[in-house]
Each structure stands twice: as structure tokens, then as C-alpha cells.
Coordinates of C-alpha atoms and ligand atoms in Angstrom, one line a residue:
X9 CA 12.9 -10.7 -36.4
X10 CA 16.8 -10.9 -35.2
X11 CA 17.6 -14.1 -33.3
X12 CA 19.5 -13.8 -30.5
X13 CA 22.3 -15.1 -32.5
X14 CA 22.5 -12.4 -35.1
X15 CA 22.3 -9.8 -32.6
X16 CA 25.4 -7.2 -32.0
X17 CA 27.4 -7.8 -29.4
X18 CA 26.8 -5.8 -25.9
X19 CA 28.8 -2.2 -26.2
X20 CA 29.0 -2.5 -22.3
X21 CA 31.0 -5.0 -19.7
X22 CA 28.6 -5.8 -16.8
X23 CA 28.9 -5.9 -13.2
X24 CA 29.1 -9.4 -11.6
X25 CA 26.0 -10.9 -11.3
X26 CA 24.2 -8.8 -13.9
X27 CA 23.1 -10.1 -17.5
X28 CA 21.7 -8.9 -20.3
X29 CA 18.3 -9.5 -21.5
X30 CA 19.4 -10.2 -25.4
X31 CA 16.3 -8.7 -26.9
X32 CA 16.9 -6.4 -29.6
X33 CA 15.8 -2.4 -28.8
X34 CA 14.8 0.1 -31.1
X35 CA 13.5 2.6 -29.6
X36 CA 13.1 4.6 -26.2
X37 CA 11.2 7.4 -25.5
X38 CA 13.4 9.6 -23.8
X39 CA 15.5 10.0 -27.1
X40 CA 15.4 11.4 -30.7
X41 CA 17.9 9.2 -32.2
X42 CA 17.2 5.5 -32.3
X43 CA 19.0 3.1 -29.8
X44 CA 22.7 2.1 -30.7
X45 CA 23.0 -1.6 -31.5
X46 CA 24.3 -3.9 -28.5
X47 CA 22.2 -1.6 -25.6
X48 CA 20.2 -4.3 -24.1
X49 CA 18.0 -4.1 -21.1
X50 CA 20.1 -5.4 -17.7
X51 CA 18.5 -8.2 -15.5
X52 CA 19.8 -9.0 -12.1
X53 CA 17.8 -5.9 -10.8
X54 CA 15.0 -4.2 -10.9
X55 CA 12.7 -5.1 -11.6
X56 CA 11.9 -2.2 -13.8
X57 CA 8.6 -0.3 -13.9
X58 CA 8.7 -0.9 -18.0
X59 CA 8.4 -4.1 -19.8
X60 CA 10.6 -2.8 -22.2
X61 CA 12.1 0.0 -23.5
X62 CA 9.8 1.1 -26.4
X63 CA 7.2 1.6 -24.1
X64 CA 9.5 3.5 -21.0
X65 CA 8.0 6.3 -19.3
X66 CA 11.1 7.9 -17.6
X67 CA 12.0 10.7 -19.6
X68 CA 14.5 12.0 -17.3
X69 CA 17.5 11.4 -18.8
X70 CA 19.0 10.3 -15.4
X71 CA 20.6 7.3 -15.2
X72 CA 21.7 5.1 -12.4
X73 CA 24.9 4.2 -12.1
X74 CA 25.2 -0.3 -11.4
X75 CA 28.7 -0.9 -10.3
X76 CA 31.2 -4.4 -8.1
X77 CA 34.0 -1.8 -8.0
X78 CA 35.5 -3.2 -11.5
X79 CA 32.7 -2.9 -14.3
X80 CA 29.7 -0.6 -13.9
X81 CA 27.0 0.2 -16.6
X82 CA 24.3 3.5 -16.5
X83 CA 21.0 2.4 -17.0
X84 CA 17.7 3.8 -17.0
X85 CA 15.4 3.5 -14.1
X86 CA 12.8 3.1 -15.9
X87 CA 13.6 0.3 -17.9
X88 CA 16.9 -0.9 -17.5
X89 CA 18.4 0.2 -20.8
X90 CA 21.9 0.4 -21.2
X91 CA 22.8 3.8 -21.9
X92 CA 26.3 4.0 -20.5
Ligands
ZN109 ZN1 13.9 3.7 -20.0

């Protein structure tokens, strides 16, 4: 189990008023390959149809754009994964 503490730092820069949910993901269903350290599910919105990403049942592969005009991050709407 990886603390929070040991985890990789997020790959993306949020939108104000957004955060990170700083759970480790391994997996998604939507893709081979497994997720890239420091994708984390975003908070703030939602709330998202998954609990988490392992068990994501959007295989869509469309993302939706969450932007404040200066940072903006794709995520999945079924989950909330980063996948920018
Ligand atoms: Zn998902």
C-alpha cells in the first residue's frame, strides 16, 4: 500500500477550486496500458457515476474538458480520472 506521501506527484495543474483525490490508480477499463503515475481522480465535481477508476464503466474514450480560463484538465465522465 502507497501512502499518500510516497505517491508521484500529479502530471496535471488543476483548475481553481478542483483537487485531487490522492489515491493511487492502477487500472481503468477503457485502456490496455496501465494508468501513468500521478493521474488521480478530480473532486470538486461530479460526483462521478464510479467509485473509482478500477471499476469505471465508461469506455468511451471521451473526455470532458474542466477548465477557469488558465488550467484545465480532461477527465473521464465516468470516473473523474485524469487523462489529460
Ligand atoms: Zn473512467
Amino acid at each position: 500500500m502507497t501512502t499518500a506521501a510516497e505517491l508521484p506527484a500529479p502530471i496535471s495543474v488543476l483548475p481553481a477550486g478542483l483537487t485531487f483525490r490522492m489515491v493511487e490508480v492502477l487500472t481503468h477499463p477503457s485502456s490496455f496500458y496501465p494508468v501513468h503515475p500521478g493521474r488521480y481522480v478530480v473532486e470538486g465535481v461530479g460526483p462521478w457515476d464510479a467509485a473509482s477508476p478500477e471499476v469505471c464503466t465508461d469506455l468511451s474514450n471521451k473526455g470532458v474538458w474542466l477548465s477557469d480560463g488558465v488550467n484545465e484538465v480532461l477527465v473521464c465522465p465516468g470516473c473523474g480520472l485524469d487523462c489529460t
